[in-house]
Amino acid sequence: MRLLFAAFLFALCPSLFAAKPNIILIYTDDHGHADLGIHGVVKDIKTPNLDALARSGVVATHGYSTAPQCVPSRGGLMTGRFQGRFDLDNNGSALDGFNKQTTIATRLQNAGYATAQFGKWHLGPTDAITKHGFKHVFSQNAQRPFSANITLDGQDRPMGDLPPTEYHLDGCSKAAAAIIERYKDQPFFLYVAYRGPHTPLDATKRYMDRFPGEMPERRRAALAMLSAIDDGVGLITSTLKKHGLTEKTLIFFIGDNGAPLKIHKVDSPLQGDAGGWDGSLNTPLNGEKGMLAEGGMSTPFLIAWPGTIPGGQVYEHPVSALDVAATAVGVQPSGDSERSAKASTPTDLDGVNLLPHLTGENKAPPHEALYWRWMAQSAIREGNWKLLRGGDREYLYDLATDREEKHNLAAKHPEIATRLRAKLKTWADGLTPPGMALGPMAATWNDYFDFYLEGKPVPKPAAKAEPDTVKTRGWIARGGSLIEKDGLLVLTPDKAAKGCFITNSQLKARSPAALHLTLKTTAQGPAAIAWRADGDKDFLPANRVPVELQSTADWQTHTLPIPATARIIHLRVHLPGATEIREIEVRAKKQ
């Protein structure tokens, strides 16, 4: 009798007894819209495994990130909430607000999932990733020691530095496949965040050799890194197939923002310009990383769940990275258990469960409107209309006929611009802090708007001869030399110098702030940071914080306060001797 009753319930509501799907979220870094073979935009890209994944599911041609920069876009992705709601607006923002959020991993861990993170984190210390819902961590994103509590073959180890034994893109793929092997009989959530094709462009010869012929070396390196990622996707999907998990697994593949072109796509030496063009392309979209234009925000975006989501779809309604969290918790089977109930779709998420829209059950667009705010820029997309603001500039585009954002229709349709501006303002006033802009437009952003949106020529920056210094990620060595090697900044003091320091005069950091520094040094002794704020003509004696460094073979991490009262524009880090620097970042503190 009980069996008959259970069969009757199953006939009425099969999802009541459905198994939890595995969920895999693959995130690429500074990956331009053009660089996916299935898009058919460029001929030099080779992504057969990603193309196969796309054919098995959905190509979201209007898939968006939440910010044109690494940290905020990852904060929005991981929480399913727009990052401006918890004051995570840019790479220099404090992480206090993010640390109070509930991540996708935590929600799914509470629902009984095994959870694992691979690759780039960028949301705080990598040895603390487990505090955000991930049981397993393999955070390799370069050829240097990285935090991990599993080995390459998925076995447990104490959390700590693990030396690289594989190229970082390959390492993440192999570790992810190992975790699939380990948890093939229970639900898992994998977050595979490849640091590619973000600079430094460090593809191995194996991948570089796949792209012979004449082309910019930066383009070759980007194609090579993307080919390594594609191989990794092939390894992950073949491991799923091996264990009969293909139809039990929901996969998202998304880029964190558009490619940085630096306007001119200068083919500078791979080892000499870690912050230059990353070789990827946003064609045919206009703009680049650092803009809320389509080229900065619309990224490769694939969704696959064979057997549940019909394959071969090209989905043209706008979707957002915010939808990942809402979909992940929304597809949990109802009535499964108390733990599953904890993962039911919460009301605090800003995204939408995409499953009904992708299966055809709901034919309406998932979003009435999408909104963005990043620094001095803000935007809203409602249907095919998009209003984009940058400082005092305002643009209105009809993306149905002008996806490249070449024709500003604000003067022709002032009533549409006014309506969208009012909606954008209402939304932005609910953020933390409120407002459609957080400050004035920087010179770089003005150049970007001039070039991409106004069609004005922007001169190439003149090369500056600095024979006594080496620029690396904006840092310059004084009294020594600074190079980038295997993802580390390596400082070597001059023998005749009385002291050495590294300096960065390109900062525009909110105050107060703190310098987060992870390093090894062969010299024990006093070190210090010194800063210059807006209005300071020189480094004042009061603007200095000392620190004592230990000579050790282990990495040491220091968080040094910068109690400035105005914007920090220039920073010096005085060091006692030869030093390797793994992390150096200025983060604004929440006020």
XYZ file of C-alpha atoms in Angstrom:
591
model
C 0.000 0.000 0.000
C 2.838 2.364 0.864
C 4.515 1.582 -2.469
C 1.298 2.356 -4.345
C 0.946 5.653 -2.473
C 4.569 6.572 -3.265
C 4.024 5.765 -6.939
C 0.907 7.926 -6.931
C 2.862 10.862 -5.424
C 5.664 10.411 -7.936
C 3.170 10.527 -10.818
C 1.760 13.778 -9.463
C 5.102 15.398 -8.616
C 8.219 13.608 -9.929
C 10.482 16.443 -8.772
C 9.600 15.521 -5.190
C 11.785 12.438 -5.550
C 14.336 13.794 -8.034
C 18.011 13.619 -7.148
C 19.979 16.763 -6.531
C 21.863 17.749 -9.708
C 25.596 18.227 -9.564
C 26.509 21.847 -10.326
C 29.739 23.038 -11.948
C 30.512 26.740 -12.338
C 33.434 27.514 -14.654
C 34.649 31.123 -14.620
C 37.245 32.618 -16.944
C 39.250 35.791 -16.430
C 39.300 38.794 -18.827
C 37.837 36.573 -21.563
C 36.512 38.612 -24.479
C 33.149 37.933 -26.126
C 34.728 36.984 -29.468
C 36.868 34.168 -28.133
C 34.497 31.235 -28.179
C 34.401 29.122 -31.319
C 30.621 28.652 -31.233
C 30.197 32.429 -31.607
C 31.758 32.278 -35.086
C 33.281 35.736 -34.743
C 37.007 35.004 -35.184
C 38.709 32.180 -37.060
C 41.846 31.739 -34.977
C 40.157 30.520 -31.764
C 40.103 26.756 -31.076
C 37.587 25.678 -28.416
C 36.149 22.326 -29.564
C 35.169 21.159 -26.071
C 33.441 24.423 -25.203
C 31.688 24.357 -28.567
C 30.450 20.840 -27.806
C 29.246 22.000 -24.383
C 27.417 24.887 -26.070
C 25.731 22.551 -28.553
C 24.564 20.354 -25.689
C 22.871 23.300 -24.026
C 22.409 27.047 -24.361
C 24.474 29.892 -25.771
C 23.283 33.022 -23.956
C 24.250 35.692 -26.479
C 23.273 38.467 -24.062
C 24.890 37.049 -20.941
C 26.307 39.662 -18.582
C 28.743 39.984 -15.729
C 27.961 42.286 -12.803
C 31.078 44.482 -13.092
C 33.910 45.140 -15.562
C 36.519 44.177 -12.940
C 37.656 41.039 -11.096
C 36.786 41.501 -7.410
C 33.272 42.972 -7.641
C 32.190 40.591 -10.409
C 33.298 37.612 -8.307
C 31.581 39.000 -5.233
C 28.298 39.252 -7.133
C 28.711 35.804 -8.660
C 29.485 34.063 -5.381
C 26.639 35.664 -3.428
C 23.940 36.027 -6.075
C 23.480 39.577 -4.797
C 24.596 42.730 -6.567
C 27.899 43.583 -4.902
C 26.973 47.247 -4.445
C 24.524 46.105 -1.779
C 27.471 45.260 0.484
C 30.009 47.918 -0.534
C 32.169 45.765 -2.807
C 32.368 48.205 -5.680
C 35.901 47.771 -7.015
C 39.160 45.890 -6.624
C 40.205 48.176 -3.780
C 37.030 47.772 -1.731
C 37.138 46.304 1.757
C 35.787 42.773 2.051
C 33.907 43.323 5.317
C 30.532 43.321 3.568
C 31.309 40.283 1.432
C 32.463 38.318 4.466
C 28.977 38.679 5.973
C 27.216 37.282 2.894
C 26.002 33.751 2.276
C 27.685 32.257 -0.786
C 26.359 29.718 -3.279
C 28.774 27.224 -1.747
C 27.380 27.708 1.741
C 23.797 27.335 0.532
C 24.627 24.131 -1.337
C 26.811 22.775 1.455
C 23.814 23.187 3.760
C 21.820 21.210 1.205
C 24.208 18.257 1.408
C 26.619 19.038 -1.412
C 30.357 18.398 -1.412
C 31.862 21.763 -2.393
C 35.229 22.630 -3.917
C 37.019 25.718 -5.242
C 39.797 25.719 -7.841
C 41.947 28.561 -9.190
C 41.513 32.283 -8.709
C 39.629 33.449 -5.614
C 40.403 37.181 -5.293
C 37.961 37.664 -2.415
C 40.350 37.584 0.513
C 43.005 35.205 1.839
C 43.031 31.933 -0.051
C 43.682 29.923 3.097
C 40.312 31.194 4.411
C 38.209 30.073 1.413
C 36.729 27.293 3.555
C 34.992 29.989 5.607
C 32.835 30.712 2.555
C 31.283 27.277 2.165
C 33.979 25.352 0.294
C 35.088 22.085 1.867
C 37.953 21.588 -0.587
C 40.358 24.237 -1.911
C 42.948 24.104 -4.711
C 43.554 27.797 -5.366
C 46.378 27.601 -7.920
C 46.341 30.577 -10.303
C 50.029 30.891 -11.200
C 53.306 28.981 -11.116
C 53.960 29.625 -7.441
C 52.943 28.040 -4.127
C 49.212 28.281 -3.451
C 46.732 27.476 -0.700
C 45.235 23.999 -0.883
C 43.713 21.394 1.394
C 43.622 18.733 -1.326
C 46.300 17.318 -3.581
C 46.202 17.218 -7.358
C 44.550 13.790 -7.158
C 41.811 15.042 -4.816
C 43.138 13.636 -1.553
C 42.909 15.562 1.712
C 45.893 17.378 3.150
C 46.264 20.080 5.823
C 45.490 23.576 4.524
C 48.733 25.281 3.563
C 50.978 26.150 0.657
C 51.250 23.523 -2.058
C 54.040 23.883 -4.637
C 52.905 23.796 -8.277
C 53.559 20.563 -10.130
C 51.407 21.441 -13.140
C 50.753 24.489 -15.290
C 48.090 26.311 -13.268
C 45.271 25.920 -15.817
C 46.007 22.196 -16.146
C 46.335 21.794 -12.382
C 42.877 23.222 -11.729
C 41.334 20.954 -14.367
C 43.008 17.800 -13.068
C 42.118 18.553 -9.450
C 38.497 19.223 -10.461
C 38.323 15.929 -12.341
C 39.762 14.167 -9.281
C 37.021 15.608 -7.072
C 34.388 14.381 -9.551
C 35.940 10.917 -9.264
C 35.875 11.167 -5.481
C 32.254 12.342 -5.192
C 30.719 10.570 -8.172
C 28.118 8.958 -5.927
C 26.912 12.105 -4.137
C 26.014 15.661 -5.225
C 28.856 18.127 -5.660
C 29.338 21.808 -6.445
C 32.595 22.764 -8.169
C 33.726 26.350 -8.741
C 36.539 26.249 -11.312
C 37.908 29.790 -11.681
C 40.634 29.714 -14.312
C 43.097 32.631 -14.267
C 43.123 32.879 -18.025
C 43.539 34.616 -20.322
C 44.270 37.300 -17.704
C 47.841 38.553 -17.674
C 50.594 37.618 -17.019
C 50.290 35.633 -20.245
C 52.122 32.471 -19.236
C 50.955 29.724 -21.594
C 53.311 26.776 -21.913
C 55.009 25.789 -25.161
C 52.615 22.885 -25.573
C 49.702 25.272 -25.991
C 51.594 28.047 -27.782
C 52.617 25.560 -30.499
C 48.957 25.012 -31.367
C 48.854 28.504 -32.877
C 51.631 28.908 -35.458
C 51.851 31.646 -38.045
C 51.921 35.415 -38.063
C 49.952 37.080 -35.290
C 50.614 39.325 -32.302
C 52.418 37.346 -29.620
C 49.868 38.489 -27.058
C 47.107 37.091 -29.243
C 48.968 33.784 -29.579
C 49.407 33.580 -25.807
C 45.722 34.316 -25.147
C 44.627 31.675 -27.657
C 47.010 29.227 -26.018
C 45.645 29.890 -22.512
C 42.085 29.538 -23.775
C 43.068 26.281 -25.462
C 44.341 25.014 -22.106
C 41.022 25.986 -20.529
C 39.190 24.206 -23.337
C 41.226 21.062 -22.682
C 40.241 21.364 -19.029
C 36.564 21.616 -19.906
C 37.018 18.510 -22.045
C 38.596 16.654 -19.115
C 35.772 17.682 -16.786
C 32.987 16.727 -19.216
C 34.661 13.413 -20.152
C 35.001 12.539 -16.459
C 31.289 13.225 -16.015
C 30.503 11.015 -19.010
C 32.746 8.226 -17.696
C 30.622 7.953 -14.562
C 27.223 8.496 -16.195
C 26.894 11.977 -14.685
C 26.397 14.064 -17.842
C 22.609 14.222 -17.477
C 22.908 14.695 -13.727
C 25.053 17.827 -13.945
C 24.189 21.485 -14.531
C 27.162 23.427 -15.947
C 27.663 27.178 -16.235
C 30.557 28.644 -18.218
C 30.912 32.440 -17.816
C 33.574 35.140 -18.184
C 34.142 37.632 -15.362
C 34.319 40.680 -17.680
C 35.435 41.697 -21.151
C 38.992 41.714 -22.406
C 41.322 44.630 -21.573
C 42.382 46.037 -24.947
C 44.014 49.228 -23.634
C 42.480 50.820 -26.752
C 45.494 50.191 -29.001
C 46.064 46.451 -28.373
C 49.823 47.016 -28.132
C 51.757 43.790 -28.646
C 54.216 44.505 -25.837
C 56.628 41.769 -24.656
C 54.843 39.080 -22.663
C 57.220 39.388 -19.738
C 57.373 43.180 -19.719
C 53.778 44.362 -19.455
C 51.687 42.283 -17.066
C 48.959 44.927 -17.136
C 48.669 45.375 -20.900
C 46.351 43.909 -23.535
C 45.662 40.292 -22.644
C 45.397 39.214 -26.284
C 41.680 38.451 -26.110
C 39.067 40.249 -28.234
C 35.581 41.663 -27.617
C 34.574 41.806 -31.302
C 31.995 42.811 -32.457
C 31.090 44.546 -29.214
C 32.247 48.056 -28.395
C 34.402 48.876 -25.389
C 36.563 46.866 -23.031
C 37.267 45.916 -19.426
C 36.710 48.952 -17.234
C 33.526 50.009 -19.058
C 29.844 49.231 -18.639
C 29.662 49.161 -22.433
C 28.820 45.812 -24.037
C 32.484 44.990 -24.670
C 33.240 45.284 -20.979
C 30.181 43.456 -19.661
C 28.806 40.899 -22.153
C 30.960 37.791 -21.865
C 30.961 34.167 -23.056
C 27.992 32.596 -21.252
C 26.993 28.937 -21.663
C 24.524 26.769 -19.715
C 24.156 23.022 -20.150
C 22.141 20.284 -18.466
C 21.579 17.546 -21.049
C 18.293 15.746 -20.634
C 16.762 18.644 -18.718
C 17.612 21.767 -20.734
C 17.086 21.234 -24.500
C 20.350 21.536 -26.386
C 21.217 23.617 -29.430
C 19.594 26.773 -28.070
C 20.646 30.335 -28.763
C 19.010 32.335 -25.989
C 18.722 36.051 -26.702
C 16.996 37.387 -23.590
C 19.436 39.100 -21.197
C 20.734 36.934 -18.348
C 23.178 37.719 -15.556
C 25.897 36.035 -13.538
C 23.609 36.817 -10.594
C 21.294 34.116 -11.941
C 23.752 31.329 -11.140
C 23.035 31.316 -7.401
C 19.272 31.606 -7.867
C 19.290 28.760 -10.392
C 21.577 26.562 -8.288
C 19.301 26.725 -5.263
C 16.120 26.851 -7.322
C 16.741 23.490 -8.989
C 16.946 21.661 -5.663
C 14.262 18.968 -5.364
C 11.472 20.012 -3.030
C 10.531 17.917 -0.040
C 13.796 15.985 -0.202
C 14.905 16.636 3.351
C 15.292 19.324 5.936
C 18.736 20.091 4.505
C 17.301 20.525 1.017
C 14.687 22.902 2.370
C 17.500 25.147 3.576
C 18.557 25.575 -0.061
C 15.130 26.638 -1.357
C 15.290 29.857 -3.316
C 15.830 32.714 -0.836
C 14.231 36.098 -1.266
C 17.457 38.051 -0.768
C 18.956 36.975 -4.112
C 18.994 39.419 -7.026
C 19.082 36.738 -9.706
C 16.414 34.561 -11.286
C 16.114 30.770 -11.538
C 16.743 30.335 -15.263
C 15.591 26.731 -15.529
C 11.920 27.409 -16.378
C 13.026 29.921 -19.010
C 15.551 27.574 -20.625
C 13.209 24.570 -20.680
C 10.467 26.618 -22.352
C 8.105 26.373 -19.386
C 8.298 30.165 -19.019
C 8.659 32.005 -22.313
C 8.894 35.478 -20.755
C 12.275 37.219 -20.353
C 13.886 36.302 -17.019
C 14.459 39.972 -16.118
C 12.281 43.030 -16.445
C 15.531 45.020 -16.325
C 19.217 44.579 -15.482
C 21.168 47.224 -13.555
C 24.838 48.019 -13.017
C 26.967 50.491 -11.098
C 30.733 50.542 -11.152
C 32.688 53.518 -9.843
C 31.739 56.582 -11.945
C 29.584 54.543 -14.344
C 26.077 53.128 -14.179
C 23.720 51.467 -16.636
C 20.299 49.902 -17.051
C 19.052 47.530 -19.737
C 15.286 47.187 -20.169
C 14.339 45.006 -23.107
C 16.509 46.211 -25.983
C 17.003 49.686 -24.546
C 20.184 50.429 -22.657
C 21.023 53.657 -20.847
C 24.719 54.069 -20.058
C 26.140 56.837 -17.873
C 29.736 57.847 -17.219
C 30.167 60.952 -15.093
C 28.184 63.683 -16.845
C 27.954 61.719 -20.079
C 24.825 59.789 -21.000
C 24.087 57.426 -23.870
C 20.956 55.607 -25.005
C 21.224 52.595 -27.305
C 18.741 50.318 -29.020
C 20.624 47.022 -28.793
C 18.197 45.325 -31.163
C 19.699 47.315 -34.040
C 22.912 48.640 -32.500
C 24.618 45.988 -30.368
C 27.917 47.744 -31.056
C 26.677 50.891 -29.313
C 27.637 53.246 -32.102
C 24.521 55.443 -32.218
C 23.520 57.471 -29.172
C 19.739 57.971 -29.303
C 19.387 60.010 -26.103
C 18.558 63.225 -28.004
C 16.140 61.426 -30.330
C 14.261 59.641 -27.531
C 14.554 61.876 -24.444
C 11.406 60.395 -22.910
C 12.969 56.900 -22.887
C 16.220 58.221 -21.457
C 14.338 60.086 -18.714
C 12.291 57.038 -17.760
C 15.297 54.721 -17.647
C 17.365 57.273 -15.723
C 14.661 57.484 -13.064
C 14.539 53.688 -12.718
C 18.327 53.505 -12.536
C 18.438 56.215 -9.870
C 15.793 54.486 -7.742
C 17.754 51.235 -7.885
C 21.145 52.882 -7.231
C 19.789 54.799 -4.241
C 19.210 51.441 -2.572
C 22.885 50.446 -2.760
C 25.625 50.884 -0.157
C 26.687 53.628 -0.506
C 23.771 55.038 -2.545
C 24.086 56.903 -5.832
C 24.550 56.342 -9.560
C 28.268 57.204 -9.289
C 30.853 56.879 -6.536
C 33.145 59.629 -7.778
C 34.398 61.437 -10.875
C 35.512 59.778 -14.099
C 39.213 58.891 -14.136
C 41.324 59.991 -17.082
C 41.512 56.427 -18.410
C 37.741 56.039 -18.427
C 37.322 59.388 -20.167
C 39.756 58.184 -22.836
C 37.764 54.963 -23.208
C 34.468 56.861 -23.583
C 36.068 59.302 -26.037
C 37.429 56.520 -28.198
C 34.701 53.878 -28.114
C 31.524 55.905 -27.631
C 32.439 59.271 -29.144
C 34.667 58.055 -31.984
C 37.449 60.463 -31.049
C 41.077 59.560 -31.759
C 43.129 58.854 -28.671
C 46.897 59.169 -29.139
C 49.103 56.270 -28.225
C 50.938 56.880 -24.976
C 54.541 57.769 -25.570
C 57.010 55.183 -24.341
C 58.884 56.446 -21.315
C 62.553 55.619 -21.071
C 63.423 54.645 -17.529
C 66.812 52.939 -17.720
C 67.275 52.744 -13.959
C 63.929 51.139 -13.145
C 61.730 48.281 -14.193
C 57.945 48.750 -14.112
C 56.006 45.733 -12.937
C 52.229 45.917 -12.321
C 52.669 49.661 -11.787
C 55.431 49.163 -9.176
C 58.913 50.617 -9.648
C 62.085 49.649 -7.784
C 64.370 52.320 -6.374
C 67.828 51.309 -5.179
C 67.389 47.912 -6.804
C 65.759 46.000 -9.624
C 62.252 44.540 -9.798
C 61.179 41.803 -12.169
C 58.207 39.493 -12.474
C 59.098 35.802 -12.388
C 56.666 32.890 -12.140
C 53.931 35.229 -10.960
C 56.065 36.766 -8.184
C 57.565 40.242 -7.895
C 61.270 39.735 -7.202
C 63.233 42.643 -5.685
C 67.038 42.594 -5.807
C 68.803 45.491 -4.025
C 71.769 47.219 -5.637
C 74.980 46.424 -3.754
C 75.956 50.099 -3.534
C 72.524 51.338 -2.466
C 71.982 52.440 1.125
C 68.382 51.261 0.992
C 65.767 50.129 -1.460
C 62.016 50.347 -1.839
C 59.285 49.764 -4.372
C 56.903 52.552 -5.228
C 53.629 53.043 -7.080
C 52.521 56.535 -8.072
C 49.470 55.402 -10.059
C 47.173 54.779 -7.110
C 43.746 56.316 -6.600
C 42.705 54.483 -3.462
C 39.947 55.556 -1.090
C 41.018 56.238 2.453
C 41.394 54.956 5.049
C 42.913 51.805 3.621
C 45.301 48.975 4.369
C 48.154 47.374 2.464
C 47.943 43.583 2.292
C 51.404 42.150 1.682
C 52.553 38.510 1.430
C 56.304 38.049 0.978
C 59.503 36.144 1.661
C 62.756 37.940 2.418
C 66.344 36.917 3.009
C 66.905 39.935 5.222
C 65.570 40.363 8.727
C 64.943 43.851 10.006
C 62.804 46.952 9.912
C 60.628 47.760 6.951
C 57.961 50.409 6.452
C 55.275 51.760 4.197
C 54.926 55.459 3.430
C 52.225 57.234 1.502
C 51.265 60.487 -0.120
C 47.644 61.566 -0.263
C 45.847 64.127 -2.414
C 47.195 67.562 -1.472
C 50.515 66.258 -0.122
C 53.470 67.609 -2.074
C 55.873 65.182 -0.434
C 56.007 62.151 1.865
C 55.344 63.465 5.359
C 57.095 61.887 8.372
C 53.712 61.193 9.973
C 52.584 59.214 6.922
C 54.699 56.173 7.685
C 53.966 52.805 9.320
C 56.883 50.556 10.388
C 56.886 46.754 10.353
C 59.462 44.188 11.436
C 60.168 41.459 8.883
C 61.542 38.015 9.646
C 64.084 36.206 7.508
C 62.356 32.917 6.779
C 61.793 30.430 4.014
C 58.044 30.648 4.680
C 55.635 33.236 3.361
C 54.703 35.952 5.830
C 51.599 38.084 5.508
C 51.210 41.607 6.887
C 48.203 43.917 6.875
C 49.420 47.465 7.415
C 46.983 50.324 8.057
C 47.131 53.442 5.905
C 45.208 55.959 8.057
C 45.018 58.664 5.411
C 42.164 61.165 5.359
C 42.292 61.887 1.626
C 42.634 59.702 -1.457
C 45.937 57.798 -1.504
C 47.871 58.526 -4.690
C 51.433 57.367 -4.030
C 52.814 54.505 -1.941
C 56.304 53.318 -1.033
C 57.189 49.960 0.523
C 60.655 50.028 2.124
C 62.253 46.586 2.384
C 65.452 45.483 4.147
C 66.825 43.254 1.399
C 66.126 40.769 -1.379
C 62.412 39.968 -1.347
C 59.854 37.868 -3.220
C 56.326 39.312 -3.154
C 53.348 37.056 -3.782
C 50.511 39.479 -2.997
C 50.478 43.264 -2.744
C 47.149 45.065 -2.712
C 45.726 48.283 -1.307
C 42.184 47.841 -0.014
C 39.921 50.599 1.184
C 38.449 50.047 4.631
C 34.715 50.242 5.208
C 33.872 53.451 7.020
